[in-house]
PDB file of C-alpha atoms in Angstrom:
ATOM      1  CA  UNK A 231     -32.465  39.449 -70.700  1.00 60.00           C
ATOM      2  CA  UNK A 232     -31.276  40.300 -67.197  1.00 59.00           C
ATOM      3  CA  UNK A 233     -32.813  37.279 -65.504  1.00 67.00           C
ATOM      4  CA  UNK A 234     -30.729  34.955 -67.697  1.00 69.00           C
ATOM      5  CA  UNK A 235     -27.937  37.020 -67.221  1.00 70.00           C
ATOM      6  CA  UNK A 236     -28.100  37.183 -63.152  1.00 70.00           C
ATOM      7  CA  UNK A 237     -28.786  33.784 -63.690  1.00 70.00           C
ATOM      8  CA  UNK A 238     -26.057  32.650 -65.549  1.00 66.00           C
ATOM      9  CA  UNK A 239     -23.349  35.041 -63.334  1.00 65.00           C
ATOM     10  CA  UNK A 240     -25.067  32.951 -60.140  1.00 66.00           C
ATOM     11  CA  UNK A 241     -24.522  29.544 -61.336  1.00 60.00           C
ATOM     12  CA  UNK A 242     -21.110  29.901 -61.898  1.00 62.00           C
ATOM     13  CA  UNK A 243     -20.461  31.796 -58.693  1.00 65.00           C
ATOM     14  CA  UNK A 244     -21.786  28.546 -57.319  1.00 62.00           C
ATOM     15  CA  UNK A 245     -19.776  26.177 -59.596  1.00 64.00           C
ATOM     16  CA  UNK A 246     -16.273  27.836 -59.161  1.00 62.00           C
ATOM     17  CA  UNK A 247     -16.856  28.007 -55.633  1.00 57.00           C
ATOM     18  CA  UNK A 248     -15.827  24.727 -54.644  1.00 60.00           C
ATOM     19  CA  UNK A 249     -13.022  24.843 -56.474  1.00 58.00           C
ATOM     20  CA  UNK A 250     -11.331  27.278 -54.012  1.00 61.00           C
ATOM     21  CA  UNK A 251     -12.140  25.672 -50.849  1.00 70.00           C
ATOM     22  CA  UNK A 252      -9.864  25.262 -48.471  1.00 79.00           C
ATOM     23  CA  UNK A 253      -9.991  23.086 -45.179  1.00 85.00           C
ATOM     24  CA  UNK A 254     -12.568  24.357 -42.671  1.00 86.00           C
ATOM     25  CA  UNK A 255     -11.027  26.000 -39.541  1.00 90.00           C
ATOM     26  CA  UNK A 256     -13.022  25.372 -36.415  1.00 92.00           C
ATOM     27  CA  UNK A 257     -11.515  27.308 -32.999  1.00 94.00           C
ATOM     28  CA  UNK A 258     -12.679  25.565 -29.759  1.00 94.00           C
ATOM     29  CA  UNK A 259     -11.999  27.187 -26.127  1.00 94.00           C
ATOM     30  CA  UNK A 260     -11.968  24.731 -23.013  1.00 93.00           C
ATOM     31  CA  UNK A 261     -10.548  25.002 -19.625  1.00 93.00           C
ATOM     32  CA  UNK A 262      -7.061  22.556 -19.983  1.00 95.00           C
ATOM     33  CA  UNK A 263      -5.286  23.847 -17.104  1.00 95.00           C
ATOM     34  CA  UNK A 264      -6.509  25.011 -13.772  1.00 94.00           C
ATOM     35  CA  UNK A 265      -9.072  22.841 -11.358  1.00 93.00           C
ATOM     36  CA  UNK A 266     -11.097  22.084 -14.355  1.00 92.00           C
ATOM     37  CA  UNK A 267      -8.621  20.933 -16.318  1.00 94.00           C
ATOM     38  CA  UNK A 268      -9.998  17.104 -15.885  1.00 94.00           C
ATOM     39  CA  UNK A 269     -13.507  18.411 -17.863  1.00 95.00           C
ATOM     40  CA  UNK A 270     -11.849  20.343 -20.393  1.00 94.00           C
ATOM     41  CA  UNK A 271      -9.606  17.964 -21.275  1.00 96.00           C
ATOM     42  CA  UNK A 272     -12.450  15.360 -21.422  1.00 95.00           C
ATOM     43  CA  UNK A 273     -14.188  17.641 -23.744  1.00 95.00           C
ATOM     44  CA  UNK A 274     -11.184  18.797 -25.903  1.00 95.00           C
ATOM     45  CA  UNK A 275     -10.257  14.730 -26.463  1.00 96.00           C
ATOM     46  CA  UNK A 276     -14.635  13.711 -26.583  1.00 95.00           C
ATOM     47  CA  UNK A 277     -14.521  16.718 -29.558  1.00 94.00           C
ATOM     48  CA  UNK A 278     -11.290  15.664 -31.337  1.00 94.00           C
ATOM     49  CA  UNK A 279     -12.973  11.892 -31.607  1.00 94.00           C
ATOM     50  CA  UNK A 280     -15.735  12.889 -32.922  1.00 93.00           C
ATOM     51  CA  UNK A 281     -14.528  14.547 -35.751  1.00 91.00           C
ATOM     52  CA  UNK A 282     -11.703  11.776 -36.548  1.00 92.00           C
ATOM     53  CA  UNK A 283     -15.071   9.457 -36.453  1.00 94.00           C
ATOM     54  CA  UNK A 284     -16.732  11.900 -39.201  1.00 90.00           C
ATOM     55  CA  UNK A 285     -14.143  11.084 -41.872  1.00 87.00           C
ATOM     56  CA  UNK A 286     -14.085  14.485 -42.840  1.00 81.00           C
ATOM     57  CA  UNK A 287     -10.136  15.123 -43.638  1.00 80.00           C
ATOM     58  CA  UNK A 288     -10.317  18.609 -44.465  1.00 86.00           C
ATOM     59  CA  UNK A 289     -11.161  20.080 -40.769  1.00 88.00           C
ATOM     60  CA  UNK A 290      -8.444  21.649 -39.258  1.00 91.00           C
ATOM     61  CA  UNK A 291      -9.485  22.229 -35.344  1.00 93.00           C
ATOM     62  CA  UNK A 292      -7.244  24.871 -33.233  1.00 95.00           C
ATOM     63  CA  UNK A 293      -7.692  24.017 -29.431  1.00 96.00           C
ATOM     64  CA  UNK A 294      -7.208  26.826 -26.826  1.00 96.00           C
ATOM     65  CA  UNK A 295      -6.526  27.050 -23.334  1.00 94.00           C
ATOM     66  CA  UNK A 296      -9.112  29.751 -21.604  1.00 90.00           C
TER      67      UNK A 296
END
């Protein structure tokens, strides 16, 4: 009687769950000022593509100087 109960209480834990998703934040540190500022940027802009390229609209990426 338990299984089907833990059971049932874990498939709609998993079933509701998408329905609260928000955008995925994803924090990225680089070196954009400084003497390295040519690489960082490189790798800030390299990044950036790649996700526009993934089609995946609900990424939201913050970018920070180090």
């Amino acid at each position: 009687m338990f299984n089907k109960f833990a059971a049932g209480v874990g498939l709609l834990a998993v079933l509701s769950a998408p329905a609260f998703a928000g955008p995925v934040k994803v924090g990225m540190i680089t070196t954009l000022s400084g003497g390295g500022a040519g690489l960082g940027i490189d790798v800030r802009d390299g990044f950036l593509l790649a996700v526009k390229q993934s089609g995946n609209t609900d990424m939201e990426v913050i970018v920070e100087d180090d």
